Short mmCIF file of C-alpha atoms and ligand atoms in Angstrom, two decimals:
data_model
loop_
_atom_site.label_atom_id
_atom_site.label_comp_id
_atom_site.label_asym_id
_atom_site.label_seq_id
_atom_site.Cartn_x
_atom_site.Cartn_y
_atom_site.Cartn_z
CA UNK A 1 -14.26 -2.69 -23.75
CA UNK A 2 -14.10 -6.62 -23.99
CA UNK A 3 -16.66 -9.14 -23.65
CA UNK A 4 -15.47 -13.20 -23.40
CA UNK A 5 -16.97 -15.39 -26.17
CA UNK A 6 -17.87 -18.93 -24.74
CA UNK A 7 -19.10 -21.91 -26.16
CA UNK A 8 -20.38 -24.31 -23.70
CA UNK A 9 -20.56 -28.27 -22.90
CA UNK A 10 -16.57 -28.82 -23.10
CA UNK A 11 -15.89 -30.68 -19.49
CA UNK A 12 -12.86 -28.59 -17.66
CA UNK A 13 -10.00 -31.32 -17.99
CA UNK A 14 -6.19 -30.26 -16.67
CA UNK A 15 -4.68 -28.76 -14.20
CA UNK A 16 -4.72 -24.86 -12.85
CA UNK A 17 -2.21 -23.10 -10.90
CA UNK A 18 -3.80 -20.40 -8.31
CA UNK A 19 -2.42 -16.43 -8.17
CA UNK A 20 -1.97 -15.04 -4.88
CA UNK A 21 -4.94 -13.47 -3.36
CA UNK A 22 -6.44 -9.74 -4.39
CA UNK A 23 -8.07 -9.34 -1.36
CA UNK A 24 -4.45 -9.94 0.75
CA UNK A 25 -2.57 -8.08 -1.92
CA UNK A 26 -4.45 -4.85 -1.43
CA UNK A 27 -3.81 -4.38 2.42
CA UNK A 28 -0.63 -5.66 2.38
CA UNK A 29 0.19 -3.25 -0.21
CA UNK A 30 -1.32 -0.44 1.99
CA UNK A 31 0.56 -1.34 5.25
CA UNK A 32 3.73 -0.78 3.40
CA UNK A 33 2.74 3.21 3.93
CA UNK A 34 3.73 2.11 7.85
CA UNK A 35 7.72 2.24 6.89
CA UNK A 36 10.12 4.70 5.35
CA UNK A 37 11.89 1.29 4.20
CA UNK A 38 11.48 -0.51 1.52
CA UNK A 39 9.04 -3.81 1.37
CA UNK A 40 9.26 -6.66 -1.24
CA UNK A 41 5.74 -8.34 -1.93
CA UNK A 42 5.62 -11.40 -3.93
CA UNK A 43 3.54 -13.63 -5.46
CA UNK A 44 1.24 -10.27 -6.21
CA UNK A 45 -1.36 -11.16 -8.95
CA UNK A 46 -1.56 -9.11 -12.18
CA UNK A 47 -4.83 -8.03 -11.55
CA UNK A 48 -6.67 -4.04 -12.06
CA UNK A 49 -7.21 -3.49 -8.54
CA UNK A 50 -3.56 -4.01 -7.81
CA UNK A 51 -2.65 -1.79 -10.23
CA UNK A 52 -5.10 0.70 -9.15
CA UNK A 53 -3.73 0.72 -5.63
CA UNK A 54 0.06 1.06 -6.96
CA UNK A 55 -1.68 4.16 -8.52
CA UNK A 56 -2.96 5.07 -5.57
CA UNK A 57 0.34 4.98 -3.09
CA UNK A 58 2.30 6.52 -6.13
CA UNK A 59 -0.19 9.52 -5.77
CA UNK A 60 0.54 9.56 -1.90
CA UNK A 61 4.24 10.17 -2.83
CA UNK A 62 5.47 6.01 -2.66
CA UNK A 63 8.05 4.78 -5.29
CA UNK A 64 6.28 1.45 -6.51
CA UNK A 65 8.56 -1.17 -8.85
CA UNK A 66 6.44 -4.13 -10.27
CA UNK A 67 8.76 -7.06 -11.30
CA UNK A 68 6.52 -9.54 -12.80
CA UNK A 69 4.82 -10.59 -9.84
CA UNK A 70 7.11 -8.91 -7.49
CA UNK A 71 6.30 -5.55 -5.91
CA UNK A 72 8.88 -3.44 -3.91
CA UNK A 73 7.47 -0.09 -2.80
CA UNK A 74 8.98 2.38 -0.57
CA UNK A 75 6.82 5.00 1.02
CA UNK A 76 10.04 7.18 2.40
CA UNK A 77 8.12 10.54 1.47
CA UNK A 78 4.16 10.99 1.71
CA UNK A 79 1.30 13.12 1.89
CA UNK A 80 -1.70 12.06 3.82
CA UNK A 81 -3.79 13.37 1.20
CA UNK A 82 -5.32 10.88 -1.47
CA UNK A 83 -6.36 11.17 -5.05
CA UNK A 84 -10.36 11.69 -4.71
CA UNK A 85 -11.54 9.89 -8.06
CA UNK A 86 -8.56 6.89 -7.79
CA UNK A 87 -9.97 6.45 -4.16
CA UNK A 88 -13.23 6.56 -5.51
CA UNK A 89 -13.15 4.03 -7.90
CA UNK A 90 -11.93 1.25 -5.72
CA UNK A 91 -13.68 0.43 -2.95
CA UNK A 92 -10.65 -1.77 -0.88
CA UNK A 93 -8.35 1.43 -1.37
CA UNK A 94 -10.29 2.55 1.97
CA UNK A 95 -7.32 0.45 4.03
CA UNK A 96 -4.67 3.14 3.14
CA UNK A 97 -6.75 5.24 6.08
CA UNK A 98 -5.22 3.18 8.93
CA UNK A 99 -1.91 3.45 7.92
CA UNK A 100 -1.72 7.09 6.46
CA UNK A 101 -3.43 7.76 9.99
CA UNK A 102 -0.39 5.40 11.89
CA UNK A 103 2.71 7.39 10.42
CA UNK A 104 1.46 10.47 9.96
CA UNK A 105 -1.32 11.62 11.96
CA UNK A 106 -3.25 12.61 9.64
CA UNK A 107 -5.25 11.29 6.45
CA UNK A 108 -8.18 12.77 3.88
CA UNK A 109 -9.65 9.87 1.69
CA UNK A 110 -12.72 9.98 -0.14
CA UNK A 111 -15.34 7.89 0.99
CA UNK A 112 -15.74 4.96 -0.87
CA UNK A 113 -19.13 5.34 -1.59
CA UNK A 114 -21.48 2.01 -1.99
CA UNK A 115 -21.48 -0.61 -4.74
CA UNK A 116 -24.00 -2.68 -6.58
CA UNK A 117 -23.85 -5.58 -4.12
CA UNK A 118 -24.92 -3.14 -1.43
CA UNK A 119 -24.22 0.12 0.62
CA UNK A 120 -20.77 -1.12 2.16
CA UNK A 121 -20.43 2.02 5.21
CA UNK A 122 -17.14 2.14 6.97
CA UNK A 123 -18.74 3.51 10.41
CA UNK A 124 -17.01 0.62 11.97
CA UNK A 125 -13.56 2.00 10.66
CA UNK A 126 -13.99 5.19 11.87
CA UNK A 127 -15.83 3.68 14.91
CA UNK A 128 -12.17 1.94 15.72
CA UNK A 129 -9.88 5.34 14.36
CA UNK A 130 -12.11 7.51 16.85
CA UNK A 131 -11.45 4.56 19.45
CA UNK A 132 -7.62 5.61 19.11
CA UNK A 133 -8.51 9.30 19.58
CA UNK A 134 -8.80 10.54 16.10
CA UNK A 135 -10.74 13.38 14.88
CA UNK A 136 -13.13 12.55 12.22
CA UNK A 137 -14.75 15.00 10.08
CA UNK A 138 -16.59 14.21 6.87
CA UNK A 139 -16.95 17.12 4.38
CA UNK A 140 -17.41 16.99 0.45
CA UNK A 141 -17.04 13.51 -0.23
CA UNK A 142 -14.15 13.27 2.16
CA UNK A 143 -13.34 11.78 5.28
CA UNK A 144 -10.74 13.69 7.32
CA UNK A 145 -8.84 12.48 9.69
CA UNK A 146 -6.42 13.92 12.44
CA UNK A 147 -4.95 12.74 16.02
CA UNK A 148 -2.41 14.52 17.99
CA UNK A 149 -1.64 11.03 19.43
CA UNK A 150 -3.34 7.82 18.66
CA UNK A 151 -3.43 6.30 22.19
CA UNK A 152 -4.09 1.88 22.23
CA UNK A 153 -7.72 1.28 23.34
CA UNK A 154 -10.91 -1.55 23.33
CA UNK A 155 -12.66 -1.58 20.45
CA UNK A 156 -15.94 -4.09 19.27
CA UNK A 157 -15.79 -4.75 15.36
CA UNK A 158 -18.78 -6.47 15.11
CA UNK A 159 -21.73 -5.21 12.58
CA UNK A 160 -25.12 -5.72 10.99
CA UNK A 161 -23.45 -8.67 9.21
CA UNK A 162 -21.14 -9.72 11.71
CA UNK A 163 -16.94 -8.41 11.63
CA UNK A 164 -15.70 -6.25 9.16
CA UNK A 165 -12.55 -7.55 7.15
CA UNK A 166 -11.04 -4.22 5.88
CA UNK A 167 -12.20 -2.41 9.34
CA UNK A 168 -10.31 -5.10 11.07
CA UNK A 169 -7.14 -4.87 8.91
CA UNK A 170 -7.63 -0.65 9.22
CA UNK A 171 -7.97 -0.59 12.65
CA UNK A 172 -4.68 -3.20 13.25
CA UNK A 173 -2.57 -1.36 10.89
CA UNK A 174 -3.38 2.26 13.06
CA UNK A 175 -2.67 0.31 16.28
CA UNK A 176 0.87 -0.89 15.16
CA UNK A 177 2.31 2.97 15.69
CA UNK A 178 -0.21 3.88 18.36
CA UNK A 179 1.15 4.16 21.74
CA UNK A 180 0.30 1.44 24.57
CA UNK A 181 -1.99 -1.49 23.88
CA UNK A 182 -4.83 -2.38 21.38
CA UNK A 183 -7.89 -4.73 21.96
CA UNK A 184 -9.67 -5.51 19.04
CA UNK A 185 -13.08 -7.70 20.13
CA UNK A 186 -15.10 -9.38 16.78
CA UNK A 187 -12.19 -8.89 14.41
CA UNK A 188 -13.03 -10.60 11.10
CA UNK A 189 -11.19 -13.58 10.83
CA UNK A 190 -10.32 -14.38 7.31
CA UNK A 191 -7.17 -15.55 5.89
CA UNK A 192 -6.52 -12.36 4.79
CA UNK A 193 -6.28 -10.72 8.18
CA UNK A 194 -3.78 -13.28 9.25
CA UNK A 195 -1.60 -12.75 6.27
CA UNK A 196 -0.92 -9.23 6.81
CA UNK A 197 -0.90 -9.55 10.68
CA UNK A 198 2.24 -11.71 9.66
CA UNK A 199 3.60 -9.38 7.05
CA UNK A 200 3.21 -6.51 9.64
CA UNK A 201 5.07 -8.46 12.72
CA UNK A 202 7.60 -9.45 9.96
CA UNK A 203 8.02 -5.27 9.84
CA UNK A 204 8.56 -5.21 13.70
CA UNK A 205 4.83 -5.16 14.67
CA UNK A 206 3.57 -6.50 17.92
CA UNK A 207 0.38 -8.22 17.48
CA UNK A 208 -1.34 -11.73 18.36
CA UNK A 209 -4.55 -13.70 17.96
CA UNK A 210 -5.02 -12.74 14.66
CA UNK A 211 -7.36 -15.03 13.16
CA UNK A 212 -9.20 -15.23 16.03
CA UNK A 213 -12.02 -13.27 17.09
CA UNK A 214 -9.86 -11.13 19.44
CA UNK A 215 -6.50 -9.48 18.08
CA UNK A 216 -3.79 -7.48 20.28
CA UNK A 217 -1.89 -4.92 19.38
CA UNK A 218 0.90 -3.41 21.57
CA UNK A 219 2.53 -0.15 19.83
CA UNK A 220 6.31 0.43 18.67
CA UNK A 221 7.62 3.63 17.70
CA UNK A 222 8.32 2.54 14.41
CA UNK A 223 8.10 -0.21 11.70
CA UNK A 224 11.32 -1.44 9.29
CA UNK A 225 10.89 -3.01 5.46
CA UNK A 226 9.89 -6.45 5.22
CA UNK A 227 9.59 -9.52 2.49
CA UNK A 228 6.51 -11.34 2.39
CA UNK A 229 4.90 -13.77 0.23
CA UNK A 230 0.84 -13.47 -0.62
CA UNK A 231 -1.30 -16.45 0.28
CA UNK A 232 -2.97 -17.99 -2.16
CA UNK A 233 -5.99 -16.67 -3.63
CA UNK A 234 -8.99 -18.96 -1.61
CA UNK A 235 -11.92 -17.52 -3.85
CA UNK A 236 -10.24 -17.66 -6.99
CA UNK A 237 -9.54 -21.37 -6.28
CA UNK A 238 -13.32 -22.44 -5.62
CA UNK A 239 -13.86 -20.38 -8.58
CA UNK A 240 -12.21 -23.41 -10.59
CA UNK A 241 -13.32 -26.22 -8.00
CA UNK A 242 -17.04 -25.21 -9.11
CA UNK A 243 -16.34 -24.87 -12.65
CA UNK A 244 -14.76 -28.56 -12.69
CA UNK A 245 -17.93 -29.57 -11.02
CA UNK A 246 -20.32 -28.04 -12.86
CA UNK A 247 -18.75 -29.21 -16.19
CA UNK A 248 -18.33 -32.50 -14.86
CA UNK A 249 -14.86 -32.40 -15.55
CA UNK A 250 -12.05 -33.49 -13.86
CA UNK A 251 -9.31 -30.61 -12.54
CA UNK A 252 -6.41 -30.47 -10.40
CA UNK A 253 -5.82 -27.27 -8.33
CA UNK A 254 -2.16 -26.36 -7.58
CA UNK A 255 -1.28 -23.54 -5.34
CA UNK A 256 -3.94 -23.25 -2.94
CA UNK A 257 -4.49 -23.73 0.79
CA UNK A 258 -7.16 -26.42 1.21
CA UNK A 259 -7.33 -25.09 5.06
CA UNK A 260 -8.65 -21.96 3.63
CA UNK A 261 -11.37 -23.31 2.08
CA UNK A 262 -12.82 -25.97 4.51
CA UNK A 263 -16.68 -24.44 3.99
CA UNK A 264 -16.87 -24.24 0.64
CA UNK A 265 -15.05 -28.05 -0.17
CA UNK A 266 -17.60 -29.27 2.49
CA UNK A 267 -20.73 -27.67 0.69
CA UNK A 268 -19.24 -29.46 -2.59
CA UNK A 269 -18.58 -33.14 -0.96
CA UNK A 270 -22.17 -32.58 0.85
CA UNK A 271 -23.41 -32.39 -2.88
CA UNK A 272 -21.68 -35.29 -4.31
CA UNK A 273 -18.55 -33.31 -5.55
CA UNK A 274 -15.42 -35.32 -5.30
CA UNK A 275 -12.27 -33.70 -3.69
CA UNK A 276 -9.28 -35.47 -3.51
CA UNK A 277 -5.94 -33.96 -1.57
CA UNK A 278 -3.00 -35.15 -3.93
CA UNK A 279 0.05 -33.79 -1.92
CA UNK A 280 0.01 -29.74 -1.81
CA UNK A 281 -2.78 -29.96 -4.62
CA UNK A 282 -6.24 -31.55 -5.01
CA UNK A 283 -8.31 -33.22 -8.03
CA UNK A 284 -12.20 -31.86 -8.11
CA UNK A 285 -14.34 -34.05 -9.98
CA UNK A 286 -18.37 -34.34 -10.26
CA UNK A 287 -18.37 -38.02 -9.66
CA UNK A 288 -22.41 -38.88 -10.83
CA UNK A 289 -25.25 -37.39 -9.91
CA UNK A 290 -24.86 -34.38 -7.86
CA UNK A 291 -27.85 -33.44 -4.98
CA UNK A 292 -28.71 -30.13 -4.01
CA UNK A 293 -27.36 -28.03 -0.79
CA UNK A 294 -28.65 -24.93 1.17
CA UNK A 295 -26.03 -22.48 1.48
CA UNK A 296 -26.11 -19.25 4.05
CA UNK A 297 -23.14 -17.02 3.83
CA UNK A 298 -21.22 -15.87 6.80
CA UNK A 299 -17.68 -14.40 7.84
CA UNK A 300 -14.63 -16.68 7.69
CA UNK A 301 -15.12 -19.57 8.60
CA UNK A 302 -18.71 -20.23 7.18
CA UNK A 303 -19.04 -20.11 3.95
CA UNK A 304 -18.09 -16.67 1.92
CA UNK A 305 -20.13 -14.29 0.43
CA UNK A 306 -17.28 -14.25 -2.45
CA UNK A 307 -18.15 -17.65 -3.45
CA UNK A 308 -22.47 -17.36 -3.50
CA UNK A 309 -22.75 -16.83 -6.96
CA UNK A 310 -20.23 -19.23 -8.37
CA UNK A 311 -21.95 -22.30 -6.30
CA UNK A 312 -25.51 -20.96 -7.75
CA UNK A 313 -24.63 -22.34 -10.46
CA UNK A 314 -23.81 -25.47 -9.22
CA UNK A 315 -26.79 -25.71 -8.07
CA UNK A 316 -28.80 -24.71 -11.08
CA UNK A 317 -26.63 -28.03 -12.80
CA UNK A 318 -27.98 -30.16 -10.01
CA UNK A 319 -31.52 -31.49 -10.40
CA UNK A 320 -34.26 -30.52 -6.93
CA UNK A 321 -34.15 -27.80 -4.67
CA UNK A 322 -31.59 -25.79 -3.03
CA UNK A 323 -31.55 -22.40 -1.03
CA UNK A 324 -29.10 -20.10 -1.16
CA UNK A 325 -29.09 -17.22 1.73
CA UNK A 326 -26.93 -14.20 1.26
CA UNK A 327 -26.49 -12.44 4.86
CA UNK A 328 -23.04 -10.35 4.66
CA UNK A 329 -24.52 -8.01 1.34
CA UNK A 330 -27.68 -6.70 1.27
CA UNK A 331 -27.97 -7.04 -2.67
CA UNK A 332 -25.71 -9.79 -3.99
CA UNK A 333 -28.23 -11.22 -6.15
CA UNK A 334 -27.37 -9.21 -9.43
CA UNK A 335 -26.42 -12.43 -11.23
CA UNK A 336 -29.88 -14.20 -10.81
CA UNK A 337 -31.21 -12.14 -13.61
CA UNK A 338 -29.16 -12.77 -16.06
CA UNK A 339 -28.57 -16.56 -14.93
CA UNK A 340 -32.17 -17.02 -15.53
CA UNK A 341 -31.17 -15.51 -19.68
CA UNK A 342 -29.61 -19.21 -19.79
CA UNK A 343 -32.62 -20.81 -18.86
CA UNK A 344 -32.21 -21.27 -14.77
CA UNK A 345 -34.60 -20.83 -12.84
CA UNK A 346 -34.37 -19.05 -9.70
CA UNK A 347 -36.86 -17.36 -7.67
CA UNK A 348 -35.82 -14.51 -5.16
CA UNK A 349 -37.11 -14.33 -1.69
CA UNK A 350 -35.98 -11.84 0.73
CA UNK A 351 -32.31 -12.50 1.57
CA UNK A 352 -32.66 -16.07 -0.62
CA UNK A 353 -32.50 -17.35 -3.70
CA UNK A 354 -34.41 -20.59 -4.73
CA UNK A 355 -32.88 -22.60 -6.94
CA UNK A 356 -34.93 -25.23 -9.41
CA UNK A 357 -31.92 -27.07 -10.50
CA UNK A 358 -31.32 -29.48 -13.65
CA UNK A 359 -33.00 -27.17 -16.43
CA UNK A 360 -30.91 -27.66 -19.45
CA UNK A 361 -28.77 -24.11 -19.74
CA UNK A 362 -28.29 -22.43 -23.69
CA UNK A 363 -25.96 -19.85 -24.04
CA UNK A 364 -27.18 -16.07 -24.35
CA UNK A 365 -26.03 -12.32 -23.97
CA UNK A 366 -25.00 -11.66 -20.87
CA UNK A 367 -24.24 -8.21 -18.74
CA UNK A 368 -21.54 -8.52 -15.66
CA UNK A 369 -22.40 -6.52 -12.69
CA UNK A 370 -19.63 -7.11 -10.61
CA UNK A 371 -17.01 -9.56 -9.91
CA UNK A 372 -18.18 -12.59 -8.36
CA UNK A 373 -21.27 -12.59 -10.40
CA UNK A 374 -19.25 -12.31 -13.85
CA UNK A 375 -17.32 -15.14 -12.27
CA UNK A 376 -20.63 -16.91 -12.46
CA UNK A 377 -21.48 -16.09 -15.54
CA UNK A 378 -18.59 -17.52 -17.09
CA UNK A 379 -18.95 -20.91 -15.42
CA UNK A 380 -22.95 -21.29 -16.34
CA UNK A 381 -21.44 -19.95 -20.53
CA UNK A 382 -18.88 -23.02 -20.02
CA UNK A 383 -21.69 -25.56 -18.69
CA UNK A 384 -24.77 -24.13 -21.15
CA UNK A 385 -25.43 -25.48 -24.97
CA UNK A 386 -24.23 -23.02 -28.02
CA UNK A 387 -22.39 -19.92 -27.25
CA UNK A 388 -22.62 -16.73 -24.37
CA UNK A 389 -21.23 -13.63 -24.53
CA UNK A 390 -20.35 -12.26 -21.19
CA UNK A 391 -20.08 -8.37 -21.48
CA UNK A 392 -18.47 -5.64 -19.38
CA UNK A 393 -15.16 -8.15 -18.13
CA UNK A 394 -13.43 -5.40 -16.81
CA UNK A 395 -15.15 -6.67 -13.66
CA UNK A 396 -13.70 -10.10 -14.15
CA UNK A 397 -10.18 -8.48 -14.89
CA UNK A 398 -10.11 -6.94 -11.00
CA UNK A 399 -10.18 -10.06 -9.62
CA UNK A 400 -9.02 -13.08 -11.82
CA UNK A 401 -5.62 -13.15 -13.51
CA UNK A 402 -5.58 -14.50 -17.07
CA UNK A 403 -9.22 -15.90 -16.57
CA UNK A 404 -9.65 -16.69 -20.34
CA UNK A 405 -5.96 -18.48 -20.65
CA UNK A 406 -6.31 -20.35 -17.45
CA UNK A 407 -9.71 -21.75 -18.80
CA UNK A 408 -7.79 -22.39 -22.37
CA UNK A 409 -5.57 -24.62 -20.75
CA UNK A 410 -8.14 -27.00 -19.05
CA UNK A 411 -9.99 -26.95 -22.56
CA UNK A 412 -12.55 -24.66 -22.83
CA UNK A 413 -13.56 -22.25 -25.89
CA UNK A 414 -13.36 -19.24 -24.82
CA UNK A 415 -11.97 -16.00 -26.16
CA UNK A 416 -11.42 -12.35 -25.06
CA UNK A 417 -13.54 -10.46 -27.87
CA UNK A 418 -13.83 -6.38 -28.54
CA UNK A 419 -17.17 -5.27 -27.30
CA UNK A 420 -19.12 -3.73 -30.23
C1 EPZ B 501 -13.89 -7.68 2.01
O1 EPZ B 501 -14.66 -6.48 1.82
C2 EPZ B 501 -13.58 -8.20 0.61
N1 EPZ B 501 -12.89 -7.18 -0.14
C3 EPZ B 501 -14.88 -8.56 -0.10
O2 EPZ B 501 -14.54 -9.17 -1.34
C4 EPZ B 501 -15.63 -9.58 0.72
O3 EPZ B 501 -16.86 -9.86 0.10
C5 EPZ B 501 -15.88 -9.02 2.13
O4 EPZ B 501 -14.64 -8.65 2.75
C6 EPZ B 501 -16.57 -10.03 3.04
O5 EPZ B 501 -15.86 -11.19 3.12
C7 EPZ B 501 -11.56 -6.98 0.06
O6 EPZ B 501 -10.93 -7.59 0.89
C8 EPZ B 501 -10.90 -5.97 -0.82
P1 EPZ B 501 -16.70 -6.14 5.19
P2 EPZ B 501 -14.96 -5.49 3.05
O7 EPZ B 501 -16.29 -4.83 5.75
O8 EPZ B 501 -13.88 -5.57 4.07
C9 EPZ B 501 -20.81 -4.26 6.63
C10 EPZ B 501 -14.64 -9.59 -3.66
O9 EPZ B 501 -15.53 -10.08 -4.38
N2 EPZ B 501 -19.99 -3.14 7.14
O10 EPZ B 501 -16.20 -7.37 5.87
O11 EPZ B 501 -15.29 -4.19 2.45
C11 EPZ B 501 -20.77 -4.32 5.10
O12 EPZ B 501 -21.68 -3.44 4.51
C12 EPZ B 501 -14.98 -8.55 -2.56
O13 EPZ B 501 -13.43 -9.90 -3.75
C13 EPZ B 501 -20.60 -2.14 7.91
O14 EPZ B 501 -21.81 -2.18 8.14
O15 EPZ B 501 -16.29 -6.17 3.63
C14 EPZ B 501 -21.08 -5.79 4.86
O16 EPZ B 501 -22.46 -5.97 4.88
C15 EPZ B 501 -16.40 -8.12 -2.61
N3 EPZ B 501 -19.82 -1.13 8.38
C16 EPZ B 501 -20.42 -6.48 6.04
O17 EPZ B 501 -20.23 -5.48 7.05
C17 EPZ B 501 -18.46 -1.06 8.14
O18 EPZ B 501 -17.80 -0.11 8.58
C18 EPZ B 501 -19.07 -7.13 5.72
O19 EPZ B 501 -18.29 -6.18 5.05
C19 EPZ B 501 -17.87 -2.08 7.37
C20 EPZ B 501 -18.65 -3.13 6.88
#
């Protein structure tokens, strides 16, 4: 198992290129189950989710090709019956249900179970598939599904936390095959649902107001191959934006969609962060003394849960007070732990952290939990004195491509190292 070797107090200088986004990839690579034609994706990032979920349509019976980053599957034969422990093991495989459910009336998928950021149901999935007229029937770790027809209906979205972005995509993918029309009411509306919205009308699909809080869907009888190209990855590019900040460097980002990312760029300028647009691309710089911000996370467009832990440490490099609220997960604090092993200092208090920024930060032995926080961790090893080990990376590897050589370029020391 690897572990990344840091040594801190280099200032990010350079420029970065952004992959296309994991969290578009993954549904997008699902909804290709809709057609018995073949789809080309591109811009797909080399990532271990994605090649978990080619795994996982391969078991349903799919041919998958990976080109470099260019994927053309064709689901002409498939079972509705998934690989339990594959299923298992990634949480965002739970958007093959809609589809498997669309083409072929049927689909068994294990429950995803919960992760360490929190319990994660999917009652507002199968809240929408039963909305359709599906039969739902949850037995051994599995949830079974079967409809003699799926007929268009109303369905509400909206949770504990507000929409759910993988129920929403679910739910749209079961109405494009279901006959009549499909009402949607507080669909998530993240870049991601609007990408494959567009990849699915681009397969014959019949659906509008995606992106908005209300999405219609009016059935076909069937959907034809398609070539679509994956937005940018939004997360992975305030990943960097932070990490320029926070080692007062100075970085251009290529390759992302600043309209995206309009909460988290504003949190940074509110703290002092410079952002300049340069054509398609803009240069993040720290730009003197930074102050600190409250952050509260909330669906698209507020500012995302995916990006808590990385602006922690922001904060923790900017001297006062700042609060940082976490209300989409119930325990997305795993990183505050081993933050404070680098000398922050953060206090936890129900659903926030408090952050006592400007302590000096010296590099230590550090444990990933899961992928935003190991995300983290890496930025507070590049900012603290001496050297950190971040262990157990295989979290990183789900969701950043080439982390370590991306970092290389814009000058840090860091290297991939076996874990002993
Ligand atoms: C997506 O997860 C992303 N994953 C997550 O990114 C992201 O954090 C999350 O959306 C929120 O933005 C992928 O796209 C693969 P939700 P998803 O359903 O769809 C509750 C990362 O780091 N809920 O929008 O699974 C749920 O427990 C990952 O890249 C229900 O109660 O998240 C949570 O509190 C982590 N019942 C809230 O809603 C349900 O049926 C939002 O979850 C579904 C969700």
């Amino acid at each position: 198992m690897d572990s990344l070797m840091i040594k801190g107090g280099t200032p990010l200088e350079g420029e970065v290129t952004i992959s296309g986004a994991k969290n578009s990839t993954l549904p997008l690579m699902a909804a290709t189950l809709l057609t018995r034609e073949p789809c080309i994706i591109r811009r797909v990032p080399d990532l271990s989710d994605v090649k978990f979920m080619a795994q996982i349509l391969a078991s349903l019976g799919a041919q998958v090709k990976v080109d470099g980053s260019t994927v053309t599957i064709q689901a002409n034969k498939i079972s509705g019956y998934g690989d339990y422990d594959l299923i298992r093991k990634m949480r965002g495989s739970i958007c093959i249900l809609g589809p498997l459910l669309a083409r072929l009336r049927k689909a068994k998928v294990s429950l995803p179970g919960g992760c360490v950021i929190g319990a994660r149901p999917i009652d507002l999935h199968l809240k929408g598939m039963q909305a359709l007229g599906t039969k739902i029937e949850i037995e051994s770790g599995y949830v079974n599904c079967t409809a003699k027809r799926l007929l268009g209906s109303e369905v509400f979205l909206g949770g504990r936390a507000g929409p759910t972005v993988l129920g929403t995509a679910n739910v749209m993918m079961a109405a494009t095959l279901a006959e009549g029309v499909t009402l949607i009411e507080s669909a998530a509306c993240e870049p991601e649902v609007v990408d494959l919205a567009n990849f699915l009308n681009a397969m014959g699909a019949k659906i509008s107001g995606a992106g908005s809080p209300t999405i219609t869907i009016t059935g076909v009888k069937e959907l034809h191959g398609a070539e679509h190209e994956v937005i940018p990855d939004r997360v992975e590019a305030a990943t960097y934006a932070i990490a320029a900040a926070a080692t007062d460097g100075e970085v251009t980002i290529h390759g992302a969609r600043m309209d995206h990312m309009g909460a988290v760029l504003d949190k940074m300028r509110e703290a002092g962060v410079k952002i300049e647009r340069s054509g398609p691309s803009f240069k993040v710089k720290r730009g003197g003394q930074l102050k600190p911000v409250d952050i509260i996370t909330q669906p698209y467009a507020g500012f995302p849960t995916d990006a808590q832990a990385q602006m922690m440490v922001l904060m923790m490099c900017t001297p006062g007070i700042s609060i940082i609220t976490e209300r989409i997960f119930e325990s997305r604090f795993m990183h505050v732990s081993e933050l404070s092993r680098l000398g922050a200092d953060i206090a936890l208090e129900g659903p926030s952290a408090i952050v006592k920024g400007g302590k000096k930060l010296s590099g230590a032995p550090v444990m990933a939990s899961d992928l935003r926080a190991s995300a983290a961790l890496v930025i507070a090893g590049l900012v603290g004195r001496g050297k950190t080990l971040v262990k157990r990376i295989y979290h990183l590897d789900r969701g950043y491509e080439n982390i370590d050589e991306k970092l290389r370029k814009l000058g840090a020391w860091i290297e991939r190292v076996e874990e002993t």
